[in-house]
């Protein structure tokens, strides 16, 4: 499963990318507006940091205007994936952009039928928002499984990007379900690596080593 960061913050992206396991970034208008920066500059900086897909969302709501915006965004950098909302005009724009070879992430997906239409329009990926479904007492992960089954059934190449992730358990379930991509806030990304037993275990290993005055393995001479 590919791991993306869902943020517009370059400090967070840099830190996650330094681990060498970050596959891409998703942004949305809310995340970008939080940064108080020019959209184009921000996108270019993100594309410089991450060698992978970077989703950038259109803000028009009519197909023709979305296509225009999408073309301009895609022209900025080869890593850019254009994000279109899952509304009728968004599907029209997706169909057009996909026919021009532009990768589209169809976002704000909340039902299997919406996902099916996005795949039929030629979306590169579809983003079901699982956290927002859980928030309204629906079953976000159930939606992921339904979409994956439908896509497999008809061999759609559209990928399922699990979005609106709120905690590490969402990531575990996304991976178990076979989600292609999981995007998450930096706080969740940080939690993925953490376990108190790892920290306690490491502390004990190092204390035992130190207590017996063992030498640093980096200083061991090869024979
Ligand atoms: O980027 C789209 C999605 O991941 C938003 O998540 O937490 O605002 O529901 P959230």
PDB file of C-alpha atoms and ligand atoms in Angstrom:
ATOM      1  CA  UNK A   1       0.000   0.000   0.000  1.00  0.00           C
ATOM      2  CA  UNK A   2       1.271   3.424  -0.914  1.00  0.00           C
ATOM      3  CA  UNK A   3       1.541   5.914   1.927  1.00  0.00           C
ATOM      4  CA  UNK A   4       0.715   9.569   1.295  1.00  0.00           C
ATOM      5  CA  UNK A   5       0.665  12.581   3.568  1.00  0.00           C
ATOM      6  CA  UNK A   6      -2.563  14.609   3.588  1.00  0.00           C
ATOM      7  CA  UNK A   7      -1.183  18.080   4.184  1.00  0.00           C
ATOM      8  CA  UNK A   8      -0.006  21.306   2.602  1.00  0.00           C
ATOM      9  CA  UNK A   9       2.711  21.816   5.198  1.00  0.00           C
ATOM     10  CA  UNK A  10       6.195  21.523   3.699  1.00  0.00           C
ATOM     11  CA  UNK A  11       7.889  21.046   7.076  1.00  0.00           C
ATOM     12  CA  UNK A  12       5.743  17.965   7.700  1.00  0.00           C
ATOM     13  CA  UNK A  13       6.318  16.701   4.157  1.00  0.00           C
ATOM     14  CA  UNK A  14      10.092  17.158   4.469  1.00  0.00           C
ATOM     15  CA  UNK A  15      10.171  15.287   7.770  1.00  0.00           C
ATOM     16  CA  UNK A  16       8.055  12.379   6.485  1.00  0.00           C
ATOM     17  CA  UNK A  17      10.019  12.218   3.212  1.00  0.00           C
ATOM     18  CA  UNK A  18      13.302  11.996   5.137  1.00  0.00           C
ATOM     19  CA  UNK A  19      12.271   8.492   6.296  1.00  0.00           C
ATOM     20  CA  UNK A  20      12.412   7.372   2.665  1.00  0.00           C
ATOM     21  CA  UNK A  21       8.979   5.758   2.679  1.00  0.00           C
ATOM     22  CA  UNK A  22       6.675   8.567   1.555  1.00  0.00           C
ATOM     23  CA  UNK A  23       4.993   7.805  -1.773  1.00  0.00           C
ATOM     24  CA  UNK A  24       3.009  10.976  -2.387  1.00  0.00           C
ATOM     25  CA  UNK A  25       0.992  13.900  -1.026  1.00  0.00           C
ATOM     26  CA  UNK A  26      -2.643  14.934  -1.158  1.00  0.00           C
ATOM     27  CA  UNK A  27      -3.807  18.489  -0.587  1.00  0.00           C
ATOM     28  CA  UNK A  28      -7.236  20.069  -0.571  1.00  0.00           C
ATOM     29  CA  UNK A  29      -8.385  23.711  -0.556  1.00  0.00           C
ATOM     30  CA  UNK A  30      -8.804  23.722   3.252  1.00  0.00           C
ATOM     31  CA  UNK A  31      -5.287  22.343   3.861  1.00  0.00           C
ATOM     32  CA  UNK A  32      -3.704  24.716   1.332  1.00  0.00           C
ATOM     33  CA  UNK A  33      -5.489  27.821   2.641  1.00  0.00           C
ATOM     34  CA  UNK A  34      -4.131  27.040   6.134  1.00  0.00           C
ATOM     35  CA  UNK A  35      -0.570  27.570   4.833  1.00  0.00           C
ATOM     36  CA  UNK A  36      -1.195  31.174   3.679  1.00  0.00           C
ATOM     37  CA  UNK A  37       1.003  30.732   0.603  1.00  0.00           C
ATOM     38  CA  UNK A  38       0.616  31.147  -3.135  1.00  0.00           C
ATOM     39  CA  UNK A  39      -0.846  27.842  -4.418  1.00  0.00           C
ATOM     40  CA  UNK A  40       1.553  27.478  -7.339  1.00  0.00           C
ATOM     41  CA  UNK A  41       4.683  28.113  -5.238  1.00  0.00           C
ATOM     42  CA  UNK A  42       3.509  25.695  -2.584  1.00  0.00           C
ATOM     43  CA  UNK A  43       2.773  22.948  -5.124  1.00  0.00           C
ATOM     44  CA  UNK A  44       6.142  23.361  -6.808  1.00  0.00           C
ATOM     45  CA  UNK A  45       7.945  23.141  -3.473  1.00  0.00           C
ATOM     46  CA  UNK A  46       6.009  19.985  -2.547  1.00  0.00           C
ATOM     47  CA  UNK A  47       6.840  18.443  -5.944  1.00  0.00           C
ATOM     48  CA  UNK A  48      10.489  19.172  -5.304  1.00  0.00           C
ATOM     49  CA  UNK A  49      10.413  17.328  -1.973  1.00  0.00           C
ATOM     50  CA  UNK A  50       8.382  14.272  -2.962  1.00  0.00           C
ATOM     51  CA  UNK A  51       9.172  12.098  -5.931  1.00  0.00           C
ATOM     52  CA  UNK A  52       5.602  10.890  -6.366  1.00  0.00           C
ATOM     53  CA  UNK A  53       2.029  11.971  -7.093  1.00  0.00           C
ATOM     54  CA  UNK A  54       0.902  15.276  -5.560  1.00  0.00           C
ATOM     55  CA  UNK A  55      -2.846  15.903  -5.657  1.00  0.00           C
ATOM     56  CA  UNK A  56      -3.957  19.491  -6.282  1.00  0.00           C
ATOM     57  CA  UNK A  57      -7.666  20.305  -6.242  1.00  0.00           C
ATOM     58  CA  UNK A  58      -9.613  22.499  -8.652  1.00  0.00           C
ATOM     59  CA  UNK A  59     -11.929  25.067  -7.084  1.00  0.00           C
ATOM     60  CA  UNK A  60     -14.339  25.621  -9.991  1.00  0.00           C
ATOM     61  CA  UNK A  61     -17.680  23.825  -9.986  1.00  0.00           C
ATOM     62  CA  UNK A  62     -18.412  23.836 -13.720  1.00  0.00           C
ATOM     63  CA  UNK A  63     -16.818  21.245 -15.996  1.00  0.00           C
ATOM     64  CA  UNK A  64     -15.345  23.646 -18.528  1.00  0.00           C
ATOM     65  CA  UNK A  65     -13.698  25.760 -15.825  1.00  0.00           C
ATOM     66  CA  UNK A  66     -12.494  22.629 -13.989  1.00  0.00           C
ATOM     67  CA  UNK A  67     -10.855  21.355 -17.164  1.00  0.00           C
ATOM     68  CA  UNK A  68      -9.119  24.696 -17.661  1.00  0.00           C
ATOM     69  CA  UNK A  69      -7.870  24.701 -14.070  1.00  0.00           C
ATOM     70  CA  UNK A  70      -6.891  21.037 -14.291  1.00  0.00           C
ATOM     71  CA  UNK A  71      -4.816  21.596 -17.425  1.00  0.00           C
ATOM     72  CA  UNK A  72      -3.021  24.531 -15.772  1.00  0.00           C
ATOM     73  CA  UNK A  73      -2.296  22.512 -12.620  1.00  0.00           C
ATOM     74  CA  UNK A  74      -1.060  19.496 -14.584  1.00  0.00           C
ATOM     75  CA  UNK A  75       1.255  21.731 -16.585  1.00  0.00           C
ATOM     76  CA  UNK A  76       3.015  22.906 -13.404  1.00  0.00           C
ATOM     77  CA  UNK A  77       4.853  19.646 -12.759  1.00  0.00           C
ATOM     78  CA  UNK A  78       4.713  16.003 -13.955  1.00  0.00           C
ATOM     79  CA  UNK A  79       3.971  14.873 -10.363  1.00  0.00           C
ATOM     80  CA  UNK A  80       0.678  16.767 -10.206  1.00  0.00           C
ATOM     81  CA  UNK A  81      -2.550  14.771 -10.091  1.00  0.00           C
ATOM     82  CA  UNK A  82      -5.658  16.930 -10.587  1.00  0.00           C
ATOM     83  CA  UNK A  83      -8.348  16.554  -7.937  1.00  0.00           C
ATOM     84  CA  UNK A  84     -11.977  16.967  -9.064  1.00  0.00           C
ATOM     85  CA  UNK A  85     -15.020  16.762  -6.761  1.00  0.00           C
ATOM     86  CA  UNK A  86     -17.490  13.922  -7.181  1.00  0.00           C
ATOM     87  CA  UNK A  87     -20.360  15.957  -8.654  1.00  0.00           C
ATOM     88  CA  UNK A  88     -21.818  15.604 -12.179  1.00  0.00           C
ATOM     89  CA  UNK A  89     -19.644  18.466 -13.477  1.00  0.00           C
ATOM     90  CA  UNK A  90     -16.628  16.842 -11.849  1.00  0.00           C
ATOM     91  CA  UNK A  91     -17.271  13.603 -13.735  1.00  0.00           C
ATOM     92  CA  UNK A  92     -17.513  15.498 -17.040  1.00  0.00           C
ATOM     93  CA  UNK A  93     -14.221  17.239 -16.264  1.00  0.00           C
ATOM     94  CA  UNK A  94     -12.616  13.931 -15.234  1.00  0.00           C
ATOM     95  CA  UNK A  95     -13.628  12.299 -18.504  1.00  0.00           C
ATOM     96  CA  UNK A  96     -12.123  15.177 -20.495  1.00  0.00           C
ATOM     97  CA  UNK A  97      -8.910  15.474 -18.474  1.00  0.00           C
ATOM     98  CA  UNK A  98      -8.382  11.692 -18.517  1.00  0.00           C
ATOM     99  CA  UNK A  99      -8.805  11.670 -22.300  1.00  0.00           C
ATOM    100  CA  UNK A 100      -5.933  14.178 -22.452  1.00  0.00           C
ATOM    101  CA  UNK A 101      -3.718  11.874 -20.381  1.00  0.00           C
ATOM    102  CA  UNK A 102      -4.045  13.928 -17.197  1.00  0.00           C
ATOM    103  CA  UNK A 103      -4.293  11.890 -13.991  1.00  0.00           C
ATOM    104  CA  UNK A 104      -7.412  12.701 -11.959  1.00  0.00           C
ATOM    105  CA  UNK A 105      -8.107  11.987  -8.289  1.00  0.00           C
ATOM    106  CA  UNK A 106     -11.900  12.110  -7.897  1.00  0.00           C
ATOM    107  CA  UNK A 107     -12.509  13.316  -4.381  1.00  0.00           C
ATOM    108  CA  UNK A 108     -15.335  13.617  -1.841  1.00  0.00           C
ATOM    109  CA  UNK A 109     -16.545  10.081  -2.524  1.00  0.00           C
ATOM    110  CA  UNK A 110     -19.088   8.698  -0.045  1.00  0.00           C
ATOM    111  CA  UNK A 111     -20.877   5.865  -1.884  1.00  0.00           C
ATOM    112  CA  UNK A 112     -19.969   2.848  -4.057  1.00  0.00           C
ATOM    113  CA  UNK A 113     -22.073   4.232  -6.930  1.00  0.00           C
ATOM    114  CA  UNK A 114     -20.093   7.484  -6.898  1.00  0.00           C
ATOM    115  CA  UNK A 115     -16.873   5.454  -7.048  1.00  0.00           C
ATOM    116  CA  UNK A 116     -18.205   3.349  -9.936  1.00  0.00           C
ATOM    117  CA  UNK A 117     -19.000   6.499 -11.926  1.00  0.00           C
ATOM    118  CA  UNK A 118     -15.556   7.961 -11.199  1.00  0.00           C
ATOM    119  CA  UNK A 119     -13.930   4.767 -12.507  1.00  0.00           C
ATOM    120  CA  UNK A 120     -16.100   4.832 -15.621  1.00  0.00           C
ATOM    121  CA  UNK A 121     -15.076   8.460 -16.216  1.00  0.00           C
ATOM    122  CA  UNK A 122     -11.439   7.324 -16.269  1.00  0.00           C
ATOM    123  CA  UNK A 123     -10.262   8.508 -12.849  1.00  0.00           C
ATOM    124  CA  UNK A 124      -6.675   7.600 -11.940  1.00  0.00           C
ATOM    125  CA  UNK A 125      -7.892   7.211  -8.372  1.00  0.00           C
ATOM    126  CA  UNK A 126     -10.961   7.807  -6.262  1.00  0.00           C
ATOM    127  CA  UNK A 127     -10.879   9.158  -2.699  1.00  0.00           C
ATOM    128  CA  UNK A 128     -13.503   7.790  -0.312  1.00  0.00           C
ATOM    129  CA  UNK A 129     -13.560   9.852   2.930  1.00  0.00           C
ATOM    130  CA  UNK A 130     -13.770   7.187   5.606  1.00  0.00           C
ATOM    131  CA  UNK A 131     -13.353   9.383   8.707  1.00  0.00           C
ATOM    132  CA  UNK A 132     -16.184  11.684   7.687  1.00  0.00           C
ATOM    133  CA  UNK A 133     -18.427   8.636   7.190  1.00  0.00           C
ATOM    134  CA  UNK A 134     -17.487   7.250  10.610  1.00  0.00           C
ATOM    135  CA  UNK A 135     -18.305  10.711  12.040  1.00  0.00           C
ATOM    136  CA  UNK A 136     -21.926  10.343  10.914  1.00  0.00           C
ATOM    137  CA  UNK A 137     -22.265   6.761  12.206  1.00  0.00           C
ATOM    138  CA  UNK A 138     -21.672   5.180   8.786  1.00  0.00           C
ATOM    139  CA  UNK A 139     -19.031   2.531   8.123  1.00  0.00           C
ATOM    140  CA  UNK A 140     -16.133   4.128   6.258  1.00  0.00           C
ATOM    141  CA  UNK A 141     -14.084   0.965   5.899  1.00  0.00           C
ATOM    142  CA  UNK A 142     -17.120  -0.951   4.647  1.00  0.00           C
ATOM    143  CA  UNK A 143     -17.274   1.498   1.758  1.00  0.00           C
ATOM    144  CA  UNK A 144     -13.614   0.805   0.921  1.00  0.00           C
ATOM    145  CA  UNK A 145     -14.294  -2.943   0.747  1.00  0.00           C
ATOM    146  CA  UNK A 146     -17.363  -2.444  -1.457  1.00  0.00           C
ATOM    147  CA  UNK A 147     -15.466  -0.216  -3.895  1.00  0.00           C
ATOM    148  CA  UNK A 148     -12.515  -2.629  -4.074  1.00  0.00           C
ATOM    149  CA  UNK A 149     -14.884  -5.520  -4.827  1.00  0.00           C
ATOM    150  CA  UNK A 150     -16.630  -3.563  -7.592  1.00  0.00           C
ATOM    151  CA  UNK A 151     -13.362  -2.408  -9.158  1.00  0.00           C
ATOM    152  CA  UNK A 152     -11.946  -5.955  -9.080  1.00  0.00           C
ATOM    153  CA  UNK A 153     -15.145  -7.370 -10.572  1.00  0.00           C
ATOM    154  CA  UNK A 154     -14.819  -5.211 -13.677  1.00  0.00           C
ATOM    155  CA  UNK A 155     -11.030  -4.870 -13.715  1.00  0.00           C
ATOM    156  CA  UNK A 156     -11.069  -1.080 -13.410  1.00  0.00           C
ATOM    157  CA  UNK A 157      -7.552   0.316 -13.180  1.00  0.00           C
ATOM    158  CA  UNK A 158      -8.779   3.179 -10.957  1.00  0.00           C
ATOM    159  CA  UNK A 159      -7.002   3.029  -7.603  1.00  0.00           C
ATOM    160  CA  UNK A 160      -8.703   3.387  -4.235  1.00  0.00           C
ATOM    161  CA  UNK A 161      -7.119   6.160  -2.194  1.00  0.00           C
ATOM    162  CA  UNK A 162      -8.304   5.821   1.395  1.00  0.00           C
ATOM    163  CA  UNK A 163      -8.772   9.404   2.655  1.00  0.00           C
ATOM    164  CA  UNK A 164     -10.023  11.238   5.737  1.00  0.00           C
ATOM    165  CA  UNK A 165      -7.946   8.909   7.891  1.00  0.00           C
ATOM    166  CA  UNK A 166      -8.062   9.736  11.589  1.00  0.00           C
ATOM    167  CA  UNK A 167      -5.935   7.124  13.394  1.00  0.00           C
ATOM    168  CA  UNK A 168      -3.475   4.239  12.833  1.00  0.00           C
ATOM    169  CA  UNK A 169      -6.267   1.636  12.975  1.00  0.00           C
ATOM    170  CA  UNK A 170      -7.729   3.178   9.813  1.00  0.00           C
ATOM    171  CA  UNK A 171      -4.337   2.564   8.154  1.00  0.00           C
ATOM    172  CA  UNK A 172      -4.261  -1.064   9.323  1.00  0.00           C
ATOM    173  CA  UNK A 173      -7.781  -1.660   8.032  1.00  0.00           C
ATOM    174  CA  UNK A 174      -7.024   0.064   4.730  1.00  0.00           C
ATOM    175  CA  UNK A 175      -4.039  -2.252   4.229  1.00  0.00           C
ATOM    176  CA  UNK A 176      -6.012  -5.365   5.229  1.00  0.00           C
ATOM    177  CA  UNK A 177      -8.773  -4.424   2.798  1.00  0.00           C
ATOM    178  CA  UNK A 178      -6.232  -4.010  -0.007  1.00  0.00           C
ATOM    179  CA  UNK A 179      -6.535  -0.241  -0.489  1.00  0.00           C
ATOM    180  CA  UNK A 180      -4.009   0.927  -3.079  1.00  0.00           C
ATOM    181  CA  UNK A 181      -3.112   4.196  -1.344  1.00  0.00           C
ATOM    182  CA  UNK A 182      -3.738   5.591   2.137  1.00  0.00           C
ATOM    183  CA  UNK A 183      -3.354   9.308   2.801  1.00  0.00           C
ATOM    184  CA  UNK A 184      -3.103  10.556   6.350  1.00  0.00           C
ATOM    185  CA  UNK A 185      -2.335  13.612   8.487  1.00  0.00           C
ATOM    186  CA  UNK A 186       1.257  13.930   9.711  1.00  0.00           C
ATOM    187  CA  UNK A 187       0.154  13.130  13.294  1.00  0.00           C
ATOM    188  CA  UNK A 188      -1.147   9.719  12.153  1.00  0.00           C
ATOM    189  CA  UNK A 189       1.989   9.099  10.072  1.00  0.00           C
ATOM    190  CA  UNK A 190       4.112   9.715  13.190  1.00  0.00           C
ATOM    191  CA  UNK A 191       1.983   7.301  15.220  1.00  0.00           C
ATOM    192  CA  UNK A 192       2.564   4.487  12.705  1.00  0.00           C
ATOM    193  CA  UNK A 193       6.172   3.973  13.797  1.00  0.00           C
ATOM    194  CA  UNK A 194       5.696   4.477  17.527  1.00  0.00           C
ATOM    195  CA  UNK A 195       5.356   1.804  20.194  1.00  0.00           C
ATOM    196  CA  UNK A 196       6.305   2.226  23.875  1.00  0.00           C
ATOM    197  CA  UNK A 197       7.702  -1.334  23.990  1.00  0.00           C
ATOM    198  CA  UNK A 198      10.084  -0.453  21.145  1.00  0.00           C
ATOM    199  CA  UNK A 199      11.390   2.528  23.132  1.00  0.00           C
ATOM    200  CA  UNK A 200      11.615   0.567  26.404  1.00  0.00           C
ATOM    201  CA  UNK A 201      13.323  -2.364  24.628  1.00  0.00           C
ATOM    202  CA  UNK A 202      15.878  -0.140  22.921  1.00  0.00           C
ATOM    203  CA  UNK A 203      16.682   1.687  26.172  1.00  0.00           C
ATOM    204  CA  UNK A 204      17.316  -1.657  27.902  1.00  0.00           C
ATOM    205  CA  UNK A 205      19.489  -3.019  25.054  1.00  0.00           C
ATOM    206  CA  UNK A 206      21.660   0.106  25.115  1.00  0.00           C
ATOM    207  CA  UNK A 207      21.915   0.149  28.925  1.00  0.00           C
ATOM    208  CA  UNK A 208      23.052  -3.532  28.971  1.00  0.00           C
ATOM    209  CA  UNK A 209      25.606  -2.843  26.238  1.00  0.00           C
ATOM    210  CA  UNK A 210      26.935   0.184  28.093  1.00  0.00           C
ATOM    211  CA  UNK A 211      27.078  -1.691  31.453  1.00  0.00           C
ATOM    212  CA  UNK A 212      29.405  -4.305  29.964  1.00  0.00           C
ATOM    213  CA  UNK A 213      31.602  -1.679  28.287  1.00  0.00           C
ATOM    214  CA  UNK A 214      31.040  -3.225  24.912  1.00  0.00           C
ATOM    215  CA  UNK A 215      32.653  -1.494  21.954  1.00  0.00           C
ATOM    216  CA  UNK A 216      30.712   0.400  19.311  1.00  0.00           C
ATOM    217  CA  UNK A 217      30.095  -1.955  16.324  1.00  0.00           C
ATOM    218  CA  UNK A 218      31.109   0.915  14.007  1.00  0.00           C
ATOM    219  CA  UNK A 219      34.609   0.658  15.504  1.00  0.00           C
ATOM    220  CA  UNK A 220      34.945  -3.103  14.959  1.00  0.00           C
ATOM    221  CA  UNK A 221      37.907  -3.717  12.640  1.00  0.00           C
ATOM    222  CA  UNK A 222      37.339  -6.107   9.777  1.00  0.00           C
ATOM    223  CA  UNK A 223      39.733  -9.052   9.770  1.00  0.00           C
TER     224      UNK A 223
HETATM  225  O1  LIG B   1      -7.818  15.420   1.765  1.00  0.00           O
HETATM  226  C1  LIG B   1      -9.066  14.865   1.889  1.00  0.00           C
HETATM  227  C2  LIG B   1      -9.369  14.196   3.216  1.00  0.00           C
HETATM  228  O2  LIG B   1      -8.327  13.345   3.577  1.00  0.00           O
HETATM  229  C3  LIG B   1      -9.829  15.122   4.301  1.00  0.00           C
HETATM  230  O3  LIG B   1      -9.800  14.555   5.580  1.00  0.00           O
HETATM  231  O4  LIG B   1      -9.887  14.775   8.029  1.00  0.00           O
HETATM  232  O5  LIG B   1     -10.737  16.660   6.600  1.00  0.00           O
HETATM  233  O6  LIG B   1     -12.010  14.530   6.803  1.00  0.00           O
HETATM  234  P1  LIG B   1     -10.650  15.155   6.805  1.00  0.00           P
END
